[in-house]
Amino acid sequence: VSRILDFAGKYGITVHFSAKGEPTIDKRLPEFVKYARKSGCSVVSLATNGTLLTKQLSEKLLENGLNRIYFSVDGASPETYKKTRGVELKEVEENICNFLEASKKYENIRVRFNCTLEGNAETELEQFIQTWKPFANEIESLNFTYVNSIDEKGHTSKRQISSDKYDNTRICLDPWLSDLAIVDPSGNVYPSCGCPAAAKRTIAGGG
């Protein structure tokens, strides 16, 4: 990982800890963030469901230089969230609130929410917005993905909406608009938001 971060820092590439897993499982994450910033990465990003993002971890990540975060919160009611994630929504909301409060001490912290609305969650969009409205100054955007259908092979059909007019989530433009390297929990690296299954296509120039 250090060699990857050295390369990213040398060329000013954005590092995004994400993809096919929960990055906060790795106890080394704060040190990875710190190393990335020391290597020269001006933007160090994290995608998390917030379940393990304790107050202490939030403060350490911010202290070490994390300046962009994406929260995945799939549901606005305790019942829906418990069914989807298997944990208590109250605990996750408390973790996120602690992060948002801690982030006020730092400049240029960008916070976004990526929410998949499936099943009962489809009726909870307004409830979700009202829940996080008090943090409007700390949250940059709320992005929602609706799961329209699931075919016989388990593939989903999705449609996306966003409260951020500059956020085009339906087409990946990362390879052309930003320098981005995504590091997954296994140490694999991808040049955009593409998942491992699409890595070869992304490297070839697709989005």
mmCIF file of C-alpha atoms in Angstrom:
data_model
loop_
_atom_site.group_PDB
_atom_site.id
_atom_site.type_symbol
_atom_site.label_atom_id
_atom_site.label_comp_id
_atom_site.label_asym_id
_atom_site.label_seq_id
_atom_site.Cartn_x
_atom_site.Cartn_y
_atom_site.Cartn_z
ATOM 1 C CA VAL A 1 0.000 0.000 0.000
ATOM 2 C CA SER A 2 2.839 2.430 0.782
ATOM 3 C CA ARG A 3 4.203 2.125 -2.764
ATOM 4 C CA ILE A 4 0.766 2.905 -4.178
ATOM 5 C CA LEU A 5 0.352 5.929 -1.926
ATOM 6 C CA ASP A 6 3.860 7.151 -2.777
ATOM 7 C CA PHE A 7 2.935 6.989 -6.455
ATOM 8 C CA ALA A 8 -0.389 8.735 -5.858
ATOM 9 C CA GLY A 9 1.287 11.490 -3.859
ATOM 10 C CA LYS A 10 3.989 12.025 -6.465
ATOM 11 C CA TYR A 11 1.403 12.664 -9.184
ATOM 12 C CA GLY A 12 -1.233 14.354 -7.014
ATOM 13 C CA ILE A 13 -3.787 11.571 -7.393
ATOM 14 C CA THR A 14 -6.887 11.537 -5.210
ATOM 15 C CA VAL A 15 -6.985 8.413 -3.013
ATOM 16 C CA HIS A 16 -10.392 6.950 -2.196
ATOM 17 C CA PHE A 17 -10.616 4.161 0.383
ATOM 18 C CA SER A 18 -13.677 2.214 -0.722
ATOM 19 C CA ALA A 19 -15.015 -0.514 -3.014
ATOM 20 C CA LYS A 20 -16.429 -3.950 -2.178
ATOM 21 C CA GLY A 21 -16.028 -3.788 1.571
ATOM 22 C CA GLU A 22 -16.011 -1.599 4.675
ATOM 23 C CA PRO A 23 -12.664 0.281 4.957
ATOM 24 C CA THR A 24 -13.035 0.990 8.675
ATOM 25 C CA ILE A 25 -12.634 -2.730 9.405
ATOM 26 C CA ASP A 26 -8.900 -2.251 8.808
ATOM 27 C CA LYS A 27 -7.321 -0.845 11.979
ATOM 28 C CA ARG A 28 -4.522 0.627 9.849
ATOM 29 C CA LEU A 29 -6.877 3.031 8.051
ATOM 30 C CA PRO A 30 -5.897 6.172 10.039
ATOM 31 C CA GLU A 31 -2.221 5.490 9.298
ATOM 32 C CA PHE A 32 -3.000 4.938 5.605
ATOM 33 C CA VAL A 33 -4.753 8.313 5.529
ATOM 34 C CA LYS A 34 -1.830 9.982 7.290
ATOM 35 C CA TYR A 35 0.679 8.374 4.926
ATOM 36 C CA ALA A 36 -1.325 9.435 1.875
ATOM 37 C CA ARG A 37 -1.372 13.077 2.962
ATOM 38 C CA LYS A 38 2.335 13.045 3.827
ATOM 39 C CA SER A 39 3.031 11.530 0.414
ATOM 40 C CA GLY A 40 1.449 14.548 -1.250
ATOM 41 C CA CYS A 41 -2.180 13.536 -1.875
ATOM 42 C CA SER A 42 -4.247 16.694 -1.437
ATOM 43 C CA VAL A 43 -7.536 14.763 -1.396
ATOM 44 C CA VAL A 44 -7.976 11.621 0.695
ATOM 45 C CA SER A 45 -11.465 10.159 0.620
ATOM 46 C CA LEU A 46 -13.411 7.427 2.415
ATOM 47 C CA ALA A 47 -16.678 5.596 1.748
ATOM 48 C CA THR A 48 -18.237 4.018 4.831
ATOM 49 C CA ASN A 49 -21.534 2.744 6.197
ATOM 50 C CA GLY A 50 -20.641 4.346 9.526
ATOM 51 C CA THR A 51 -21.229 1.259 11.648
ATOM 52 C CA LEU A 52 -17.649 1.206 12.995
ATOM 53 C CA LEU A 53 -16.952 4.928 12.763
ATOM 54 C CA THR A 54 -16.587 5.695 16.453
ATOM 55 C CA LYS A 55 -16.017 9.192 17.763
ATOM 56 C CA GLN A 56 -12.371 8.363 18.403
ATOM 57 C CA LEU A 57 -11.874 7.002 14.890
ATOM 58 C CA SER A 58 -13.563 10.048 13.339
ATOM 59 C CA GLU A 59 -11.281 12.416 15.223
ATOM 60 C CA LYS A 60 -8.201 10.397 14.291
ATOM 61 C CA LEU A 61 -9.103 10.269 10.588
ATOM 62 C CA LEU A 62 -9.722 14.018 10.476
ATOM 63 C CA GLU A 63 -6.556 14.729 12.435
ATOM 64 C CA ASN A 64 -4.568 12.595 9.996
ATOM 65 C CA GLY A 65 -5.883 14.466 6.973
ATOM 66 C CA LEU A 66 -9.100 12.845 5.723
ATOM 67 C CA ASN A 67 -10.951 15.575 3.851
ATOM 68 C CA ARG A 68 -13.697 13.795 1.914
ATOM 69 C CA ILE A 69 -16.204 11.191 3.079
ATOM 70 C CA TYR A 70 -19.193 9.366 1.598
ATOM 71 C CA PHE A 71 -21.742 7.851 3.981
ATOM 72 C CA SER A 72 -23.873 4.926 2.816
ATOM 73 C CA VAL A 73 -27.107 4.975 4.818
ATOM 74 C CA ASP A 74 -29.805 2.747 3.339
ATOM 75 C CA GLY A 75 -33.026 3.705 5.080
ATOM 76 C CA ALA A 76 -34.384 6.432 7.345
ATOM 77 C CA SER A 77 -36.432 4.383 9.799
ATOM 78 C CA PRO A 78 -34.955 2.022 12.408
ATOM 79 C CA GLU A 79 -37.015 -0.874 11.054
ATOM 80 C CA THR A 80 -35.901 -0.458 7.430
ATOM 81 C CA TYR A 81 -32.283 0.094 8.320
ATOM 82 C CA LYS A 82 -32.149 -2.911 10.657
ATOM 83 C CA LYS A 83 -33.626 -5.103 7.923
ATOM 84 C CA THR A 84 -31.120 -3.835 5.345
ATOM 85 C CA ARG A 85 -27.929 -3.576 7.399
ATOM 86 C CA GLY A 86 -28.620 -5.778 10.401
ATOM 87 C CA VAL A 87 -27.573 -3.100 12.915
ATOM 88 C CA GLU A 88 -29.298 -0.334 14.838
ATOM 89 C CA LEU A 89 -29.806 2.930 12.934
ATOM 90 C CA LYS A 90 -29.484 4.962 16.124
ATOM 91 C CA GLU A 91 -25.883 3.863 16.581
ATOM 92 C CA VAL A 92 -24.967 4.714 12.998
ATOM 93 C CA GLU A 93 -26.640 8.129 13.156
ATOM 94 C CA GLU A 94 -24.753 8.867 16.369
ATOM 95 C CA ASN A 95 -21.458 7.934 14.709
ATOM 96 C CA ILE A 96 -22.200 10.164 11.724
ATOM 97 C CA CYS A 97 -23.274 13.074 13.920
ATOM 98 C CA ASN A 98 -20.036 12.781 15.892
ATOM 99 C CA PHE A 99 -18.062 12.946 12.642
ATOM 100 C CA LEU A 100 -20.016 15.970 11.407
ATOM 101 C CA GLU A 101 -19.473 17.747 14.713
ATOM 102 C CA ALA A 102 -15.758 16.980 14.705
ATOM 103 C CA SER A 103 -15.427 18.107 11.072
ATOM 104 C CA LYS A 104 -16.440 21.654 12.023
ATOM 105 C CA LYS A 105 -12.926 22.196 13.362
ATOM 106 C CA TYR A 106 -11.403 21.596 9.933
ATOM 107 C CA GLU A 107 -11.578 23.451 6.627
ATOM 108 C CA ASN A 108 -12.621 22.040 3.264
ATOM 109 C CA ILE A 109 -14.161 18.797 4.571
ATOM 110 C CA ARG A 110 -16.562 17.496 1.930
ATOM 111 C CA VAL A 111 -19.360 15.192 3.152
ATOM 112 C CA ARG A 112 -21.749 13.329 0.879
ATOM 113 C CA PHE A 113 -24.432 10.694 1.442
ATOM 114 C CA ASN A 114 -25.011 7.843 -0.996
ATOM 115 C CA CYS A 115 -28.276 6.070 -0.191
ATOM 116 C CA THR A 116 -29.800 3.010 -1.838
ATOM 117 C CA LEU A 117 -33.584 3.090 -1.525
ATOM 118 C CA GLU A 118 -34.957 -0.435 -1.778
ATOM 119 C CA GLY A 119 -38.173 -1.891 -0.424
ATOM 120 C CA ASN A 120 -39.641 0.268 2.368
ATOM 121 C CA ALA A 121 -36.757 2.726 2.024
ATOM 122 C CA GLU A 122 -38.343 4.036 -1.193
ATOM 123 C CA THR A 123 -41.001 5.779 0.884
ATOM 124 C CA GLU A 124 -38.512 7.314 3.321
ATOM 125 C CA LEU A 125 -36.749 9.889 1.158
ATOM 126 C CA GLU A 126 -38.439 12.890 2.798
ATOM 127 C CA GLN A 127 -37.857 11.412 6.251
ATOM 128 C CA PHE A 128 -34.186 10.985 5.406
ATOM 129 C CA ILE A 129 -33.880 14.595 4.261
ATOM 130 C CA GLN A 130 -35.538 15.895 7.415
ATOM 131 C CA THR A 131 -33.243 13.785 9.600
ATOM 132 C CA TRP A 132 -30.101 15.371 8.173
ATOM 133 C CA LYS A 133 -31.457 18.848 7.464
ATOM 134 C CA PRO A 134 -29.972 20.270 10.712
ATOM 135 C CA PHE A 135 -26.533 19.459 9.270
ATOM 136 C CA ALA A 136 -27.090 21.263 5.969
ATOM 137 C CA ASN A 137 -23.951 23.345 6.492
ATOM 138 C CA GLU A 138 -21.788 20.249 6.899
ATOM 139 C CA ILE A 139 -23.330 17.990 4.215
ATOM 140 C CA GLU A 140 -22.482 18.800 0.609
ATOM 141 C CA SER A 141 -25.016 16.529 -1.091
ATOM 142 C CA LEU A 142 -27.523 13.706 -0.686
ATOM 143 C CA ASN A 143 -27.480 11.173 -3.517
ATOM 144 C CA PHE A 144 -30.220 8.548 -3.804
ATOM 145 C CA THR A 145 -30.344 5.344 -5.831
ATOM 146 C CA TYR A 146 -33.655 3.579 -6.364
ATOM 147 C CA VAL A 147 -33.657 -0.168 -7.050
ATOM 148 C CA ASN A 148 -36.434 -0.520 -9.611
ATOM 149 C CA SER A 149 -36.339 -4.262 -10.172
ATOM 150 C CA ILE A 150 -34.338 -7.463 -9.782
ATOM 151 C CA ASP A 151 -34.208 -9.993 -12.637
ATOM 152 C CA GLU A 152 -34.023 -13.783 -12.371
ATOM 153 C CA LYS A 153 -30.212 -13.653 -12.208
ATOM 154 C CA GLY A 154 -30.222 -11.209 -9.323
ATOM 155 C CA HIS A 155 -29.176 -8.189 -11.394
ATOM 156 C CA THR A 156 -30.735 -4.907 -10.315
ATOM 157 C CA SER A 157 -32.130 -2.058 -12.365
ATOM 158 C CA LYS A 158 -31.418 1.277 -10.736
ATOM 159 C CA ARG A 159 -32.201 4.924 -11.222
ATOM 160 C CA GLN A 160 -30.368 7.704 -9.464
ATOM 161 C CA ILE A 161 -31.236 11.219 -8.334
ATOM 162 C CA SER A 162 -29.040 13.727 -6.581
ATOM 163 C CA SER A 163 -29.453 16.947 -4.626
ATOM 164 C CA ASP A 164 -26.085 18.079 -5.979
ATOM 165 C CA LYS A 165 -26.581 19.682 -9.398
ATOM 166 C CA TYR A 166 -22.897 19.185 -10.175
ATOM 167 C CA ASP A 167 -22.908 15.493 -9.326
ATOM 168 C CA ASN A 168 -23.436 13.259 -12.388
ATOM 169 C CA THR A 169 -23.720 9.840 -10.757
ATOM 170 C CA ARG A 170 -25.188 8.022 -13.745
ATOM 171 C CA ILE A 171 -22.016 8.183 -15.871
ATOM 172 C CA CYS A 172 -18.555 7.773 -14.424
ATOM 173 C CA LEU A 173 -16.445 10.730 -15.516
ATOM 174 C CA ASP A 174 -13.612 10.197 -13.043
ATOM 175 C CA PRO A 175 -11.029 9.057 -15.606
ATOM 176 C CA TRP A 176 -11.462 12.357 -17.471
ATOM 177 C CA LEU A 177 -12.323 14.890 -14.765
ATOM 178 C CA SER A 178 -10.132 13.863 -11.837
ATOM 179 C CA ASP A 179 -7.048 12.003 -10.768
ATOM 180 C CA LEU A 180 -8.446 9.217 -8.628
ATOM 181 C CA ALA A 181 -7.142 5.932 -7.272
ATOM 182 C CA ILE A 182 -9.545 3.730 -5.320
ATOM 183 C CA VAL A 183 -8.004 1.314 -2.813
ATOM 184 C CA ASP A 184 -10.261 -1.515 -1.628
ATOM 185 C CA PRO A 185 -9.917 -3.409 1.689
ATOM 186 C CA SER A 186 -7.759 -6.065 0.015
ATOM 187 C CA GLY A 187 -5.280 -3.512 -1.301
ATOM 188 C CA ASN A 188 -6.501 -3.648 -4.914
ATOM 189 C CA VAL A 189 -6.378 -0.335 -6.770
ATOM 190 C CA TYR A 190 -8.766 0.985 -9.421
ATOM 191 C CA PRO A 191 -8.570 4.212 -11.450
ATOM 192 C CA SER A 192 -12.180 5.292 -10.942
ATOM 193 C CA CYS A 193 -15.444 4.343 -9.252
ATOM 194 C CA GLY A 194 -15.606 1.126 -11.298
ATOM 195 C CA CYS A 195 -15.951 -2.084 -9.300
ATOM 196 C CA PRO A 196 -13.356 -4.874 -9.636
ATOM 197 C CA ALA A 197 -15.489 -6.657 -12.234
ATOM 198 C CA ALA A 198 -15.273 -3.572 -14.438
ATOM 199 C CA ALA A 199 -11.638 -2.752 -13.701
ATOM 200 C CA LYS A 200 -10.286 -3.887 -17.056
ATOM 201 C CA ARG A 201 -12.982 -1.976 -18.910
ATOM 202 C CA THR A 202 -12.269 1.146 -16.867
ATOM 203 C CA ILE A 203 -8.527 0.959 -17.482
ATOM 204 C CA ALA A 204 -9.222 0.568 -21.183
ATOM 205 C CA GLY A 205 -11.017 3.902 -21.148
ATOM 206 C CA GLY A 206 -14.621 3.076 -20.253
ATOM 207 C CA GLY A 207 -16.476 4.684 -17.356
#
